[in-house]
Coordinates of C-alpha atoms in Angstrom, one line a residue:
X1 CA -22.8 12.9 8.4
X2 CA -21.0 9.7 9.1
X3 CA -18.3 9.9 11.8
X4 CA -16.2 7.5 9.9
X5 CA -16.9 6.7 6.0
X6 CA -14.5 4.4 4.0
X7 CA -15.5 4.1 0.6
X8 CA -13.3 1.9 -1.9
X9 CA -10.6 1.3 0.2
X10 CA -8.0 -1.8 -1.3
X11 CA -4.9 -2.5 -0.1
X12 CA -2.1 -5.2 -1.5
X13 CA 1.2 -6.7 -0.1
X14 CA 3.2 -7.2 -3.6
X15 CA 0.6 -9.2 -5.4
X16 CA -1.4 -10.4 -2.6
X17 CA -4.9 -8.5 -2.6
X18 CA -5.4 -8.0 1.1
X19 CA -8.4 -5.8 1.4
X20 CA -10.4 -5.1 -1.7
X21 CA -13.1 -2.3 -2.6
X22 CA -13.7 -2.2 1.7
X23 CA -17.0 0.3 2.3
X24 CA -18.1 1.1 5.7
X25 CA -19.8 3.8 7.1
X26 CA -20.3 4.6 11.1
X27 CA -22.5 6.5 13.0
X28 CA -21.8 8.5 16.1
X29 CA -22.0 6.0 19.0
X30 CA -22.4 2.9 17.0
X31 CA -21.1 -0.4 17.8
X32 CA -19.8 -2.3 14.7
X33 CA -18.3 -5.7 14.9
X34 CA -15.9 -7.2 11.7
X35 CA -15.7 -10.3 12.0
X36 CA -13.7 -13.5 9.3
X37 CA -11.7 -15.9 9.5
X38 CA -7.9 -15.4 10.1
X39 CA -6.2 -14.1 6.9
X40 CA -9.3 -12.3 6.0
X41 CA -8.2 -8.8 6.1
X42 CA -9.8 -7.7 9.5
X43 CA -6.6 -5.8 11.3
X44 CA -5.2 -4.5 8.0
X45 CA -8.1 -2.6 8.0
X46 CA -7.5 -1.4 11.4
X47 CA -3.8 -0.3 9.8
X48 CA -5.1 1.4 7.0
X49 CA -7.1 3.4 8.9
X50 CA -5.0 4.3 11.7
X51 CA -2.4 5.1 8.9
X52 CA -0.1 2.2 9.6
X53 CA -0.6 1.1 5.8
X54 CA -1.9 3.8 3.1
X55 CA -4.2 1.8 0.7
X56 CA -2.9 1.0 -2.4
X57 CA -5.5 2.4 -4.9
X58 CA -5.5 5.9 -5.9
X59 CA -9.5 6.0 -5.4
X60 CA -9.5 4.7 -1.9
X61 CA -10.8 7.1 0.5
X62 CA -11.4 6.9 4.8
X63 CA -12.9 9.6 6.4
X64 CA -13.3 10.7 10.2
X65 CA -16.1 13.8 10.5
X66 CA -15.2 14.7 6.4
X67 CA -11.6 14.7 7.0
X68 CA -9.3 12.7 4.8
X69 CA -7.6 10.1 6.4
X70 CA -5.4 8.5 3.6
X71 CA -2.1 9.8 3.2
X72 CA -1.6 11.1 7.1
X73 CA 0.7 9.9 9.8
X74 CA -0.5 7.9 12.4
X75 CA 0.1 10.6 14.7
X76 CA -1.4 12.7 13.0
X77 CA -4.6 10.4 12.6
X78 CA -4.5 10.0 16.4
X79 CA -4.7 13.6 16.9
X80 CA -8.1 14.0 14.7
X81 CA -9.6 11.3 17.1
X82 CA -8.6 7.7 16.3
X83 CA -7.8 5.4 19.0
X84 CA -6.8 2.2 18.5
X85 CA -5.5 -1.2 20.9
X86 CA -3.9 -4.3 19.8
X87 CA -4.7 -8.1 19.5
X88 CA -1.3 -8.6 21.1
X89 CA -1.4 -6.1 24.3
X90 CA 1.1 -3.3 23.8
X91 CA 2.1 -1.1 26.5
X92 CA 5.0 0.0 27.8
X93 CA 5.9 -3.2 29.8
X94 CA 9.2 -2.0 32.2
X95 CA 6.9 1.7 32.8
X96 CA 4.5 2.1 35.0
X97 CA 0.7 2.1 35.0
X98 CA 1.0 5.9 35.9
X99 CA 3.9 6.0 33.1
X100 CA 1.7 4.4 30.8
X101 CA -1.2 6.6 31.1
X102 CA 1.2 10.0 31.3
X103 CA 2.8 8.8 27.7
X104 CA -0.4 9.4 26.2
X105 CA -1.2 12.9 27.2
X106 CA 2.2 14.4 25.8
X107 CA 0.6 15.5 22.6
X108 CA -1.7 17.9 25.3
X109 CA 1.8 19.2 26.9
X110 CA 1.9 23.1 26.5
X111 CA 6.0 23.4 26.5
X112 CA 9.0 23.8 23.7
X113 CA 11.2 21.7 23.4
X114 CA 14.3 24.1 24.9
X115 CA 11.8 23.9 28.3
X116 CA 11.6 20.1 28.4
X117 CA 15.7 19.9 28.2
X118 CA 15.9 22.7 30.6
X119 CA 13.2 22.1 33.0
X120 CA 12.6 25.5 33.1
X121 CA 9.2 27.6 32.3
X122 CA 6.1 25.6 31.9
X123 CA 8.0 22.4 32.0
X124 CA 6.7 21.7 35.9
X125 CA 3.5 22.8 35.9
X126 CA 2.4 20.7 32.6
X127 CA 4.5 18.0 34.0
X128 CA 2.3 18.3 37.4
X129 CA -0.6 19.1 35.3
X130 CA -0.2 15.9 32.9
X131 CA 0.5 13.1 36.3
X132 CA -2.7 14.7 37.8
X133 CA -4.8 14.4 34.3
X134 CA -3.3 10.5 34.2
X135 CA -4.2 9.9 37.8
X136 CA -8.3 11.1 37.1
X137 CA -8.2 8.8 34.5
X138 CA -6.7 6.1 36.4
X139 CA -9.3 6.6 39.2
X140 CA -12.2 6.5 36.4
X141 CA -10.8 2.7 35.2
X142 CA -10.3 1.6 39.1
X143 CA -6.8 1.7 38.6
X144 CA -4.9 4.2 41.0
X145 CA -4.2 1.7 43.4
X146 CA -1.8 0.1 40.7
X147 CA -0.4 3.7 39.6
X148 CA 3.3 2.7 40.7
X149 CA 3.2 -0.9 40.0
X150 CA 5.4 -1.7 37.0
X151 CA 2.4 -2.7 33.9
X152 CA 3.7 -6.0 32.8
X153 CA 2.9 -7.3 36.5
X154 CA -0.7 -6.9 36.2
X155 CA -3.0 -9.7 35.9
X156 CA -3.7 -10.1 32.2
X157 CA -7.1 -8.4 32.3
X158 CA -5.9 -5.3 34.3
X159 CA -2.9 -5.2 31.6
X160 CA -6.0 -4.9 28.6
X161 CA -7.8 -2.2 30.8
X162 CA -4.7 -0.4 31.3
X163 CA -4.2 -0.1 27.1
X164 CA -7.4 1.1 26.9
X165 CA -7.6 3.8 29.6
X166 CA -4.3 4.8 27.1
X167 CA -6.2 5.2 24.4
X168 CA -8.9 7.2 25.9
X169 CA -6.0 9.5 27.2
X170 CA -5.7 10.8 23.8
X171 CA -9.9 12.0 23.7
X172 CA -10.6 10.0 20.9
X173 CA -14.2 10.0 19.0
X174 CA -13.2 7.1 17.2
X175 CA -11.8 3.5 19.2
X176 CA -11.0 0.7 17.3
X177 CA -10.4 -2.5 19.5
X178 CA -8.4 -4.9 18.1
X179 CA -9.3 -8.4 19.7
X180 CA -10.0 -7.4 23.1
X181 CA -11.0 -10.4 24.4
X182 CA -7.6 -13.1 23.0
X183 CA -7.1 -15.0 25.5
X184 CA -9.7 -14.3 28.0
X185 CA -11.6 -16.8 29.9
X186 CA -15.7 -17.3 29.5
X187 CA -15.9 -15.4 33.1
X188 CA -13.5 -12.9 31.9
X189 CA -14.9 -12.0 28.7
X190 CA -18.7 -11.6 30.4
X191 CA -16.6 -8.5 32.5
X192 CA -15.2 -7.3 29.2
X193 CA -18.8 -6.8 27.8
X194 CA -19.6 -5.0 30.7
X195 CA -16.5 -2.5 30.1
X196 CA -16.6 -1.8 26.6
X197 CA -20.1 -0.9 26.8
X198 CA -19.0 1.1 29.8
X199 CA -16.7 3.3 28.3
X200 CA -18.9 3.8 24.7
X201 CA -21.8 5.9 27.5
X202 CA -19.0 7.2 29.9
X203 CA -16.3 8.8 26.8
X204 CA -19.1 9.3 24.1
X205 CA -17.6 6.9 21.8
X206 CA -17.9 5.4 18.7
X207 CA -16.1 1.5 19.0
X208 CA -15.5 0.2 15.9
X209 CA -14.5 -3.5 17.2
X210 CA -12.5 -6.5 15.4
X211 CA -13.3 -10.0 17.1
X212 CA -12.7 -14.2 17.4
X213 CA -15.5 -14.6 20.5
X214 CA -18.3 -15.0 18.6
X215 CA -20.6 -14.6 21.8
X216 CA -19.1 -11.6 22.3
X217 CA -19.7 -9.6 19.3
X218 CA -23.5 -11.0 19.2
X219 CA -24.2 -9.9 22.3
X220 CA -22.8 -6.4 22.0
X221 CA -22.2 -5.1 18.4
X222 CA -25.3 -3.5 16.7
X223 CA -24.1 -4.1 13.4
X224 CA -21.8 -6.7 12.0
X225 CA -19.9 -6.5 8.7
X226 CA -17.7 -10.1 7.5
X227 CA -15.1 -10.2 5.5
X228 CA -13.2 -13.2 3.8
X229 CA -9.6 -12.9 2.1
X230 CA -10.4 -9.3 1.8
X231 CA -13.5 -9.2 0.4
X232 CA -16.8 -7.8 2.6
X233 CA -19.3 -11.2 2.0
X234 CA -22.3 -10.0 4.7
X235 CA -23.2 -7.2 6.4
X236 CA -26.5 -6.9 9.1
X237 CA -27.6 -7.6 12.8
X238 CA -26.4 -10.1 14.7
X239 CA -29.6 -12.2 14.0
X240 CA -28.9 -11.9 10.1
X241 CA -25.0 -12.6 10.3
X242 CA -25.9 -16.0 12.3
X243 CA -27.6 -17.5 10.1
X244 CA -25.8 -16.2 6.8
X245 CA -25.1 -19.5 4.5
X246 CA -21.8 -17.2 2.9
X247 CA -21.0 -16.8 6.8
X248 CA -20.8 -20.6 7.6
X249 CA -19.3 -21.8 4.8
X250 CA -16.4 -18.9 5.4
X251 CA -16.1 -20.3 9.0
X252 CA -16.8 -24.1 8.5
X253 CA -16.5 -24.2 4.8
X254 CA -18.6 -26.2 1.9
X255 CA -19.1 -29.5 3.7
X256 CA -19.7 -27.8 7.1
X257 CA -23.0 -26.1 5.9
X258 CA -24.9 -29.5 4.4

């Protein structure tokens, strides 16, 4: 069975068709690149599966391990295993790294609510429990020397690491990377490779990856699935995407592909 399986899914802002009749299925541990030009649709899918947006058709169905998707909360979706970063980087930019990190493990906390405002009962140890759980992770990204440093003052790079060690806070079986590399440099994005193929062996992931660098998804995604204004145009390997004639005409349109 299909970790994830989205079958029919169409989505519309007023009258503007954003996504339309969007299939995809995922094995465990697969690497899948969308790729299109800007306006295509590529991050709305990203929303409608982390339940930002609810698609807009009644048939419209996305999966994770046989569990319906559609019509949950995004924390809720989060909680069943999705994972998700941002093309623009979003932490929490006046916290900590530590902070950061901590954030995402609340969900795991094993107190009420009456021993959170009271500090008393479990509240210390989960509290204790939760900074030493961030910390591990931390260590596994290389970034405990950085625990107290406030996260906007990392270097850029450190800043995209530290969003994703918060996403793999929450155990996810599902990560969906939203742009990873924007405004990396060539040297920078070589590293990046390195790291997301990193943490798909070291957390047993499935990365479900949206992406500009073209080099980037070639050399790492397994399968490649395009979209244009909403509508998938080519799916296959790297190899076949490349040399796709409804690929380069999307990119470099009519007169690009004589």
């Amino acid at each position: 069975m299909p970790i994830l399986q989205a079958k029919n899914v169409t989505h519309y802002f007023g009258g503007l068709c954003a996504v339309s009749d969007f299939n995809l299925s995922l094995e465990k541990g697969e690497l899948v690149g969308i790729i299109g030009p800007n306006g295509a649709g590529k991050t709305t899918i990203f929303n409608l599966i982390t339940g930002v947006y609810r698609a807009s058709q009644g048939q419209s169905s996305i999966k994770l391990n046989d569990v319906e998707l559609v019509g949950k909360a995004p924390n809720e979706i989060t909680d069943l295993g999705v994972a998700r970063t941002f093309q623009n980087i979003r932490l929490f930019k006046d916290l900590s790294v530590l902070d950061n990190v901590r954030i995402a493990f609340y969900s795991q906390a094993n107190y009420s609510f009456w021993e959170a405002v009271s500090c008393l009962g479990r509240y210390s140890r989960e509290e204790e429990r939760i900074a030493d759980l961030a910390m591990d992770l931390l260590a596994t990204f290389n970034l405990e020397g950085v625990a107290e440093e406030v996260s906007k003052n990392l270097p850029y790079g450190l800043q995209r690491h530290l969003e994703i060690a918060r996403a793999i806070a929450t155990h996810p079986k599902l990560l969906l990377l939203d742009e990873p590399a924007a405004g990396m440099e060539p040297a920078e994005i070589d590293q990046l490779m390195e790291f997301i193929r990193w943490i798909r062996e070291k957390f047993d992931l499935t990365i479900l990856l949206v992406e500009h660098q073209m080099r980037l998804v070639m050399k790492i995604c397994e399968r490649i699935q395009v979209l244009d204004f909403g509508v998938t145009i080519a799916e296959g390997s790297p190899a076949q995407i490349q040399n796709n004639a409804k690929v380069l005409e999307a990119y470099l349109g009519t007169e690009g592909v004589r």
